[in-house]
């Protein structure tokens, strides 16, 4: 009888639990070949999220409508007259900030490369994946598997992701770089201390 010391289950062998690219259990599924090209970018983006530690939040499927009053008087740097406070309308932030609910998500900003555009560490960016990434827009991009937020510039076939802080270099996309524009930043939520 021949005894082989390879193959089969062995104690301590194999991939450690939650140690793969996704840091959680995975499941093998069969996908039609026609869908592979549309699914793969989403998986790569999710992998980049896990790797970079960027926190991405989805928009609530059924947001609660909450109307906040808007007053007609303008904000002054002195002491405004209470008599000028006339209720003009109400505002629902969900309606005001989110135009394509299914394609919108939130990302927490990290770093200081976009402070010139008013984006600071910890700000919440509202990102719409359904918008076309046009030159001059601020975008969430994945460059060679790394997430970044920058201003998109397209000129004569060249693409540059521009920082809005002179202490940071722009990212000039070369032919060998893998670039995915994940969405267009439409708003920034910034809280003051």
mmCIF file of C-alpha atoms in Angstrom, residues 19-192:
data_model
loop_
_atom_site.group_PDB
_atom_site.id
_atom_site.type_symbol
_atom_site.label_atom_id
_atom_site.label_comp_id
_atom_site.label_asym_id
_atom_site.label_seq_id
_atom_site.Cartn_x
_atom_site.Cartn_y
_atom_site.Cartn_z
ATOM 1 C CA UNK A 19 -7.499 36.545 4.254
ATOM 2 C CA UNK A 20 -8.207 37.023 0.534
ATOM 3 C CA UNK A 21 -8.648 40.224 -1.465
ATOM 4 C CA UNK A 22 -12.076 40.887 0.024
ATOM 5 C CA UNK A 23 -11.290 40.177 3.713
ATOM 6 C CA UNK A 24 -14.497 38.152 3.990
ATOM 7 C CA UNK A 25 -15.858 34.827 2.810
ATOM 8 C CA UNK A 26 -16.362 34.486 -0.931
ATOM 9 C CA UNK A 27 -18.585 32.274 -3.040
ATOM 10 C CA UNK A 28 -17.931 30.852 -6.481
ATOM 11 C CA UNK A 29 -20.802 31.580 -8.890
ATOM 12 C CA UNK A 30 -21.383 30.955 -12.571
ATOM 13 C CA UNK A 31 -21.813 34.139 -14.596
ATOM 14 C CA UNK A 32 -22.837 34.323 -18.259
ATOM 15 C CA UNK A 33 -19.844 35.309 -20.391
ATOM 16 C CA UNK A 34 -21.840 38.244 -21.768
ATOM 17 C CA UNK A 35 -21.954 39.776 -18.250
ATOM 18 C CA UNK A 36 -18.297 39.320 -17.271
ATOM 19 C CA UNK A 37 -17.174 42.684 -18.726
ATOM 20 C CA UNK A 38 -19.914 44.562 -16.857
ATOM 21 C CA UNK A 39 -19.378 42.770 -13.522
ATOM 22 C CA UNK A 40 -15.568 42.762 -13.390
ATOM 23 C CA UNK A 41 -15.130 46.559 -12.914
ATOM 24 C CA UNK A 42 -17.514 46.518 -9.928
ATOM 25 C CA UNK A 43 -15.551 43.684 -8.334
ATOM 26 C CA UNK A 44 -12.241 45.469 -8.956
ATOM 27 C CA UNK A 45 -13.619 48.681 -7.473
ATOM 28 C CA UNK A 46 -14.853 46.823 -4.391
ATOM 29 C CA UNK A 47 -11.423 45.188 -4.072
ATOM 30 C CA UNK A 48 -9.837 48.671 -4.218
ATOM 31 C CA UNK A 49 -12.215 49.878 -1.513
ATOM 32 C CA UNK A 50 -11.185 47.064 0.798
ATOM 33 C CA UNK A 51 -7.483 47.600 0.041
ATOM 34 C CA UNK A 52 -7.538 51.390 0.462
ATOM 35 C CA UNK A 53 -9.887 51.471 3.437
ATOM 36 C CA UNK A 54 -12.181 54.016 1.761
ATOM 37 C CA UNK A 55 -15.636 53.928 3.241
ATOM 38 C CA UNK A 56 -18.401 53.910 0.636
ATOM 39 C CA UNK A 57 -22.011 54.255 1.736
ATOM 40 C CA UNK A 58 -25.077 53.657 -0.432
ATOM 41 C CA UNK A 59 -28.141 55.904 -0.523
ATOM 42 C CA UNK A 60 -31.061 54.556 1.499
ATOM 43 C CA UNK A 61 -33.599 52.830 -0.774
ATOM 44 C CA UNK A 62 -36.528 54.519 0.991
ATOM 45 C CA UNK A 63 -35.273 57.795 2.443
ATOM 46 C CA UNK A 64 -37.517 59.535 4.935
ATOM 47 C CA UNK A 65 -38.675 62.888 3.622
ATOM 48 C CA UNK A 66 -37.768 65.610 6.083
ATOM 49 C CA UNK A 67 -38.678 69.160 5.153
ATOM 50 C CA UNK A 68 -36.469 71.899 6.571
ATOM 51 C CA UNK A 69 -37.641 75.534 6.437
ATOM 52 C CA UNK A 70 -35.905 78.065 4.165
ATOM 53 C CA UNK A 71 -36.179 81.734 5.098
ATOM 54 C CA UNK A 72 -36.166 84.644 2.642
ATOM 55 C CA UNK A 73 -33.880 86.894 4.674
ATOM 56 C CA UNK A 74 -30.227 86.792 3.666
ATOM 57 C CA UNK A 75 -27.501 85.889 6.143
ATOM 58 C CA UNK A 76 -25.649 88.947 7.435
ATOM 59 C CA UNK A 77 -22.399 89.281 9.326
ATOM 60 C CA UNK A 78 -24.063 91.644 11.831
ATOM 61 C CA UNK A 79 -27.289 91.291 13.795
ATOM 62 C CA UNK A 80 -30.180 90.508 11.442
ATOM 63 C CA UNK A 81 -33.632 91.781 12.252
ATOM 64 C CA UNK A 82 -35.991 88.994 13.421
ATOM 65 C CA UNK A 83 -38.782 90.859 11.620
ATOM 66 C CA UNK A 84 -37.118 89.976 8.298
ATOM 67 C CA UNK A 85 -37.462 86.222 8.845
ATOM 68 C CA UNK A 86 -40.130 85.171 6.372
ATOM 69 C CA UNK A 87 -40.589 81.493 5.682
ATOM 70 C CA UNK A 88 -40.207 81.098 1.922
ATOM 71 C CA UNK A 89 -40.298 77.362 1.359
ATOM 72 C CA UNK A 90 -39.144 74.024 2.677
ATOM 73 C CA UNK A 91 -36.246 71.904 1.528
ATOM 74 C CA UNK A 92 -35.756 68.127 1.570
ATOM 75 C CA UNK A 93 -32.019 67.391 1.447
ATOM 76 C CA UNK A 94 -32.602 64.012 -0.217
ATOM 77 C CA UNK A 95 -34.355 65.706 -3.132
ATOM 78 C CA UNK A 96 -31.903 68.624 -3.222
ATOM 79 C CA UNK A 97 -28.668 66.599 -3.147
ATOM 80 C CA UNK A 98 -29.557 63.256 -4.762
ATOM 81 C CA UNK A 99 -30.821 63.268 -8.340
ATOM 82 C CA UNK A 100 -30.215 59.629 -9.349
ATOM 83 C CA UNK A 101 -30.845 57.581 -6.204
ATOM 84 C CA UNK A 102 -29.871 54.222 -7.730
ATOM 85 C CA UNK A 103 -26.535 55.576 -8.979
ATOM 86 C CA UNK A 104 -25.595 57.767 -6.003
ATOM 87 C CA UNK A 105 -23.345 56.888 -3.104
ATOM 88 C CA UNK A 106 -21.348 58.646 -0.383
ATOM 89 C CA UNK A 107 -17.576 58.531 0.124
ATOM 90 C CA UNK A 108 -15.583 59.903 3.063
ATOM 91 C CA UNK A 109 -12.665 62.016 1.840
ATOM 92 C CA UNK A 110 -9.168 61.167 3.008
ATOM 93 C CA UNK A 111 -6.139 63.399 2.689
ATOM 94 C CA UNK A 112 -5.616 67.045 1.762
ATOM 95 C CA UNK A 113 -5.050 66.950 -2.018
ATOM 96 C CA UNK A 114 -8.376 68.656 -2.827
ATOM 97 C CA UNK A 115 -8.583 71.431 -0.206
ATOM 98 C CA UNK A 116 -8.507 74.068 -2.966
ATOM 99 C CA UNK A 117 -11.833 72.658 -4.180
ATOM 100 C CA UNK A 118 -13.295 72.779 -0.657
ATOM 101 C CA UNK A 119 -12.823 69.054 0.037
ATOM 102 C CA UNK A 120 -11.197 68.376 3.407
ATOM 103 C CA UNK A 121 -10.240 65.304 5.432
ATOM 104 C CA UNK A 122 -13.416 63.562 6.661
ATOM 105 C CA UNK A 123 -15.819 65.423 4.355
ATOM 106 C CA UNK A 124 -18.599 63.353 2.842
ATOM 107 C CA UNK A 125 -18.655 63.421 -0.946
ATOM 108 C CA UNK A 126 -21.896 62.772 -2.798
ATOM 109 C CA UNK A 127 -21.008 60.874 -5.965
ATOM 110 C CA UNK A 128 -23.259 60.124 -8.950
ATOM 111 C CA UNK A 129 -22.167 57.190 -11.138
ATOM 112 C CA UNK A 130 -24.754 57.987 -13.832
ATOM 113 C CA UNK A 131 -23.158 61.311 -14.839
ATOM 114 C CA UNK A 132 -20.700 61.508 -17.710
ATOM 115 C CA UNK A 133 -17.196 62.371 -16.433
ATOM 116 C CA UNK A 134 -16.510 65.594 -18.325
ATOM 117 C CA UNK A 135 -13.298 67.579 -18.286
ATOM 118 C CA UNK A 136 -13.255 70.007 -15.350
ATOM 119 C CA UNK A 137 -15.472 67.863 -13.112
ATOM 120 C CA UNK A 138 -14.282 66.405 -9.811
ATOM 121 C CA UNK A 139 -14.355 62.620 -10.026
ATOM 122 C CA UNK A 140 -13.738 59.511 -7.985
ATOM 123 C CA UNK A 141 -11.226 57.492 -9.994
ATOM 124 C CA UNK A 142 -9.428 54.207 -9.576
ATOM 125 C CA UNK A 143 -5.885 54.328 -10.972
ATOM 126 C CA UNK A 144 -4.071 50.991 -11.016
ATOM 127 C CA UNK A 145 -6.323 49.736 -8.227
ATOM 128 C CA UNK A 146 -6.002 52.818 -5.985
ATOM 129 C CA UNK A 147 -8.909 55.180 -5.235
ATOM 130 C CA UNK A 148 -8.438 58.924 -5.604
ATOM 131 C CA UNK A 149 -10.572 62.061 -5.832
ATOM 132 C CA UNK A 150 -9.262 64.622 -8.325
ATOM 133 C CA UNK A 151 -10.359 67.103 -10.985
ATOM 134 C CA UNK A 152 -10.529 65.438 -14.408
ATOM 135 C CA UNK A 153 -8.773 67.171 -17.304
ATOM 136 C CA UNK A 154 -8.928 65.866 -20.866
ATOM 137 C CA UNK A 155 -6.860 67.639 -23.518
ATOM 138 C CA UNK A 156 -5.840 66.382 -26.979
ATOM 139 C CA UNK A 157 -6.348 62.762 -25.983
ATOM 140 C CA UNK A 158 -4.394 63.109 -22.727
ATOM 141 C CA UNK A 159 -5.996 62.580 -19.330
ATOM 142 C CA UNK A 160 -4.746 64.204 -16.127
ATOM 143 C CA UNK A 161 -6.230 63.915 -12.650
ATOM 144 C CA UNK A 162 -5.408 67.270 -11.074
ATOM 145 C CA UNK A 163 -4.910 67.885 -7.369
ATOM 146 C CA UNK A 164 -6.301 71.101 -5.898
ATOM 147 C CA UNK A 165 -3.365 71.564 -3.523
ATOM 148 C CA UNK A 166 0.100 72.616 -4.743
ATOM 149 C CA UNK A 167 1.739 70.217 -2.265
ATOM 150 C CA UNK A 168 0.395 67.257 -4.285
ATOM 151 C CA UNK A 169 1.342 66.185 -7.793
ATOM 152 C CA UNK A 170 -1.160 65.695 -10.582
ATOM 153 C CA UNK A 171 -1.647 62.169 -11.901
ATOM 154 C CA UNK A 172 -0.906 62.005 -15.632
ATOM 155 C CA UNK A 173 -2.490 58.873 -17.058
ATOM 156 C CA UNK A 174 -0.089 56.909 -19.240
ATOM 157 C CA UNK A 175 -0.989 54.194 -21.743
ATOM 158 C CA UNK A 176 0.032 51.479 -19.284
ATOM 159 C CA UNK A 177 -2.141 52.836 -16.443
ATOM 160 C CA UNK A 178 -5.504 51.282 -15.686
ATOM 161 C CA UNK A 179 -8.085 54.037 -15.135
ATOM 162 C CA UNK A 180 -11.698 53.634 -14.063
ATOM 163 C CA UNK A 181 -13.789 56.762 -13.483
ATOM 164 C CA UNK A 182 -16.163 55.567 -10.792
ATOM 165 C CA UNK A 183 -18.389 58.628 -10.547
ATOM 166 C CA UNK A 184 -18.715 62.410 -10.539
ATOM 167 C CA UNK A 185 -18.702 64.344 -7.255
ATOM 168 C CA UNK A 186 -21.859 66.466 -7.146
ATOM 169 C CA UNK A 187 -21.750 67.848 -3.584
ATOM 170 C CA UNK A 188 -19.582 67.972 -0.476
ATOM 171 C CA UNK A 189 -20.859 67.839 3.095
ATOM 172 C CA UNK A 190 -18.410 69.654 5.361
ATOM 173 C CA UNK A 191 -18.876 70.074 9.098
ATOM 174 C CA UNK A 192 -17.198 72.888 10.998
#
